[in-house]
Amino acid sequence: MRYIVTGADGQLGGRVSSNMLNEVSGDQLIFTCPESIFNIIWKVP
C-alpha cells in the first residue's frame, strides 16, 4: 500500500511525515506540498 502525505512542508505535515517514516518504508510514501492548509494522509491501493 502507498500513502500520500500532503502539506509535508508545514509544521504539522512535517511531524506527520516524520511519524509515517517511522511506521512504513519511504518507498511507500508520496510527499506533496500544496498551497492548502490541510494535512491529509491518503491510502493509495
PDB file of N, CA and C in Angstrom:
ATOM      1  N   MET A   1       0.848  -1.164   0.000  1.00  0.00           N
ATOM      2  CA  MET A   1       0.000   0.000   0.000  1.00  0.00           C
ATOM      3  C   MET A   1       0.899   1.234   0.000  1.00  0.00           C
ATOM      4  N   ARG A   2       0.437   2.288  -0.665  1.00  0.00           N
ATOM      5  CA  ARG A   2       1.178   3.543  -0.700  1.00  0.00           C
ATOM      6  C   ARG A   2       0.340   4.618  -0.010  1.00  0.00           C
ATOM      7  N   TYR A   3       1.014   5.608   0.528  1.00  0.00           N
ATOM      8  CA  TYR A   3       0.361   6.703   1.226  1.00  0.00           C
ATOM      9  C   TYR A   3       0.802   8.027   0.626  1.00  0.00           C
ATOM     10  N   ILE A   4      -0.131   8.972   0.478  1.00  0.00           N
ATOM     11  CA  ILE A   4       0.191  10.322   0.040  1.00  0.00           C
ATOM     12  C   ILE A   4       0.084  11.222   1.265  1.00  0.00           C
ATOM     13  N   VAL A   5       1.162  11.932   1.591  1.00  0.00           N
ATOM     14  CA  VAL A   5       1.174  12.870   2.712  1.00  0.00           C
ATOM     15  C   VAL A   5       1.220  14.270   2.126  1.00  0.00           C
ATOM     16  N   THR A   6       0.151  15.050   2.312  1.00  0.00           N
ATOM     17  CA  THR A   6       0.125  16.406   1.774  1.00  0.00           C
ATOM     18  C   THR A   6       0.528  17.396   2.850  1.00  0.00           C
ATOM     19  N   GLY A   7       1.008  18.543   2.429  1.00  0.00           N
ATOM     20  CA  GLY A   7       1.424  19.573   3.377  1.00  0.00           C
ATOM     21  C   GLY A   7       2.710  19.226   4.087  1.00  0.00           C
ATOM     22  N   ALA A   8       3.568  18.446   3.444  1.00  0.00           N
ATOM     23  CA  ALA A   8       4.787  17.961   4.091  1.00  0.00           C
ATOM     24  C   ALA A   8       5.792  19.066   4.386  1.00  0.00           C
ATOM     25  N   ASP A   9       5.569  20.281   3.873  1.00  0.00           N
ATOM     26  CA  ASP A   9       6.490  21.379   4.134  1.00  0.00           C
ATOM     27  C   ASP A   9       6.099  22.188   5.369  1.00  0.00           C
ATOM     28  N   GLY A  10       4.932  21.946   5.936  1.00  0.00           N
ATOM     29  CA  GLY A  10       4.483  22.695   7.107  1.00  0.00           C
ATOM     30  C   GLY A  10       4.881  22.007   8.402  1.00  0.00           C
ATOM     31  N   GLN A  11       4.604  22.673   9.538  1.00  0.00           N
ATOM     32  CA  GLN A  11       4.996  22.119  10.831  1.00  0.00           C
ATOM     33  C   GLN A  11       4.258  20.823  11.142  1.00  0.00           C
ATOM     34  N   LEU A  12       2.935  20.838  11.034  1.00  0.00           N
ATOM     35  CA  LEU A  12       2.161  19.623  11.310  1.00  0.00           C
ATOM     36  C   LEU A  12       2.453  18.554  10.271  1.00  0.00           C
ATOM     37  N   GLY A  13       2.470  18.945   9.004  1.00  0.00           N
ATOM     38  CA  GLY A  13       2.771  17.989   7.935  1.00  0.00           C
ATOM     39  C   GLY A  13       4.150  17.382   8.086  1.00  0.00           C
ATOM     40  N   GLY A  14       5.120  18.171   8.537  1.00  0.00           N
ATOM     41  CA  GLY A  14       6.473  17.665   8.760  1.00  0.00           C
ATOM     42  C   GLY A  14       6.509  16.618   9.861  1.00  0.00           C
ATOM     43  N   ARG A  15       5.753  16.869  10.935  1.00  0.00           N
ATOM     44  CA  ARG A  15       5.693  15.889  12.032  1.00  0.00           C
ATOM     45  C   ARG A  15       4.991  14.615  11.583  1.00  0.00           C
ATOM     46  N   VAL A  16       3.906  14.775  10.825  1.00  0.00           N
ATOM     47  CA  VAL A  16       3.193  13.602  10.302  1.00  0.00           C
ATOM     48  C   VAL A  16       4.121  12.802   9.396  1.00  0.00           C
ATOM     49  N   SER A  17       4.857  13.500   8.530  1.00  0.00           N
ATOM     50  CA  SER A  17       5.795  12.831   7.621  1.00  0.00           C
ATOM     51  C   SER A  17       6.838  12.053   8.400  1.00  0.00           C
ATOM     52  N   SER A  18       7.389  12.679   9.426  1.00  0.00           N
ATOM     53  CA  SER A  18       8.404  12.018  10.249  1.00  0.00           C
ATOM     54  C   SER A  18       7.835  10.776  10.921  1.00  0.00           C
ATOM     55  N   ASN A  19       6.635  10.889  11.469  1.00  0.00           N
ATOM     56  CA  ASN A  19       5.997   9.741  12.119  1.00  0.00           C
ATOM     57  C   ASN A  19       5.697   8.630  11.125  1.00  0.00           C
ATOM     58  N   MET A  20       5.246   8.991   9.935  1.00  0.00           N
ATOM     59  CA  MET A  20       4.960   7.982   8.913  1.00  0.00           C
ATOM     60  C   MET A  20       6.231   7.240   8.512  1.00  0.00           C
ATOM     61  N   LEU A  21       7.362   7.959   8.419  1.00  0.00           N
ATOM     62  CA  LEU A  21       8.624   7.305   8.057  1.00  0.00           C
ATOM     63  C   LEU A  21       9.067   6.313   9.129  1.00  0.00           C
ATOM     64  N   ASN A  22       8.623   6.518  10.377  1.00  0.00           N
ATOM     65  CA  ASN A  22       8.924   5.562  11.442  1.00  0.00           C
ATOM     66  C   ASN A  22       8.062   4.308  11.338  1.00  0.00           C
ATOM     67  N   GLU A  23       6.927   4.407  10.657  1.00  0.00           N
ATOM     68  CA  GLU A  23       5.975   3.301  10.579  1.00  0.00           C
ATOM     69  C   GLU A  23       6.068   2.488   9.292  1.00  0.00           C
ATOM     70  N   VAL A  24       6.345   3.140   8.173  1.00  0.00           N
ATOM     71  CA  VAL A  24       6.398   2.455   6.881  1.00  0.00           C
ATOM     72  C   VAL A  24       7.664   2.874   6.144  1.00  0.00           C
ATOM     73  N   SER A  25       8.076   2.081   5.164  1.00  0.00           N
ATOM     74  CA  SER A  25       9.285   2.412   4.412  1.00  0.00           C
ATOM     75  C   SER A  25       9.024   3.605   3.492  1.00  0.00           C
ATOM     76  N   GLY A  26      10.075   4.346   3.200  1.00  0.00           N
ATOM     77  CA  GLY A  26       9.969   5.552   2.391  1.00  0.00           C
ATOM     78  C   GLY A  26       9.435   5.318   0.995  1.00  0.00           C
ATOM     79  N   ASP A  27       9.646   4.119   0.447  1.00  0.00           N
ATOM     80  CA  ASP A  27       9.149   3.862  -0.908  1.00  0.00           C
ATOM     81  C   ASP A  27       7.633   3.692  -0.947  1.00  0.00           C
ATOM     82  N   GLN A  28       6.986   3.656   0.216  1.00  0.00           N
ATOM     83  CA  GLN A  28       5.527   3.587   0.277  1.00  0.00           C
ATOM     84  C   GLN A  28       4.897   4.968   0.450  1.00  0.00           C
ATOM     85  N   LEU A  29       5.727   6.013   0.561  1.00  0.00           N
ATOM     86  CA  LEU A  29       5.210   7.352   0.821  1.00  0.00           C
ATOM     87  C   LEU A  29       5.401   8.268  -0.374  1.00  0.00           C
ATOM     88  N   ILE A  30       4.414   9.110  -0.617  1.00  0.00           N
ATOM     89  CA  ILE A  30       4.484  10.156  -1.634  1.00  0.00           C
ATOM     90  C   ILE A  30       4.222  11.467  -0.900  1.00  0.00           C
ATOM     91  N   PHE A  31       5.170  12.406  -0.961  1.00  0.00           N
ATOM     92  CA  PHE A  31       5.027  13.680  -0.269  1.00  0.00           C
ATOM     93  C   PHE A  31       4.648  14.777  -1.254  1.00  0.00           C
ATOM     94  N   THR A  32       3.678  15.606  -0.871  1.00  0.00           N
ATOM     95  CA  THR A  32       3.294  16.748  -1.699  1.00  0.00           C
ATOM     96  C   THR A  32       3.233  17.991  -0.820  1.00  0.00           C
ATOM     97  N   CYS A  33       3.335  19.147  -1.438  1.00  0.00           N
ATOM     98  CA  CYS A  33       3.299  20.420  -0.715  1.00  0.00           C
ATOM     99  C   CYS A  33       2.325  21.380  -1.392  1.00  0.00           C
ATOM    100  N   PRO A  34       1.035  21.152  -1.240  1.00  0.00           N
ATOM    101  CA  PRO A  34       0.062  22.043  -1.873  1.00  0.00           C
ATOM    102  C   PRO A  34      -0.025  23.366  -1.119  1.00  0.00           C
ATOM    103  N   GLU A  35      -0.743  24.306  -1.686  1.00  0.00           N
ATOM    104  CA  GLU A  35      -0.936  25.596  -1.043  1.00  0.00           C
ATOM    105  C   GLU A  35      -2.036  25.545   0.012  1.00  0.00           C
ATOM    106  N   SER A  36      -2.641  24.392   0.193  1.00  0.00           N
ATOM    107  CA  SER A  36      -3.712  24.215   1.164  1.00  0.00           C
ATOM    108  C   SER A  36      -3.152  24.155   2.576  1.00  0.00           C
ATOM    109  N   ILE A  37      -3.975  24.552   3.563  1.00  0.00           N
ATOM    110  CA  ILE A  37      -3.558  24.459   4.958  1.00  0.00           C
ATOM    111  C   ILE A  37      -3.846  23.083   5.535  1.00  0.00           C
ATOM    112  N   PHE A  38      -4.516  22.236   4.756  1.00  0.00           N
ATOM    113  CA  PHE A  38      -4.900  20.929   5.259  1.00  0.00           C
ATOM    114  C   PHE A  38      -3.777  19.913   5.071  1.00  0.00           C
ATOM    115  N   ASN A  39      -3.585  19.059   6.056  1.00  0.00           N
ATOM    116  CA  ASN A  39      -2.604  17.982   6.009  1.00  0.00           C
ATOM    117  C   ASN A  39      -3.372  16.676   6.084  1.00  0.00           C
ATOM    118  N   ILE A  40      -3.332  15.911   5.001  1.00  0.00           N
ATOM    119  CA  ILE A  40      -4.163  14.711   4.888  1.00  0.00           C
ATOM    120  C   ILE A  40      -3.288  13.526   4.507  1.00  0.00           C
ATOM    121  N   ILE A  41      -3.576  12.374   5.066  1.00  0.00           N
ATOM    122  CA  ILE A  41      -2.909  11.138   4.663  1.00  0.00           C
ATOM    123  C   ILE A  41      -3.936  10.304   3.910  1.00  0.00           C
ATOM    124  N   TRP A  42      -3.618   9.958   2.676  1.00  0.00           N
ATOM    125  CA  TRP A  42      -4.486   9.136   1.837  1.00  0.00           C
ATOM    126  C   TRP A  42      -3.861   7.764   1.658  1.00  0.00           C
ATOM    127  N   LYS A  43      -4.651   6.720   1.754  1.00  0.00           N
ATOM    128  CA  LYS A  43      -4.191   5.381   1.409  1.00  0.00           C
ATOM    129  C   LYS A  43      -4.427   5.179  -0.077  1.00  0.00           C
ATOM    130  N   VAL A  44      -3.402   4.759  -0.789  1.00  0.00           N
ATOM    131  CA  VAL A  44      -3.499   4.539  -2.230  1.00  0.00           C
ATOM    132  C   VAL A  44      -3.380   3.046  -2.487  1.00  0.00           C
ATOM    133  N   PRO A  45      -4.412   2.436  -3.098  1.00  0.00           N
ATOM    134  CA  PRO A  45      -4.353   0.984  -3.327  1.00  0.00           C
ATOM    135  C   PRO A  45      -3.261   0.615  -4.310  1.00  0.00           C
TER     136      PRO A  45
END
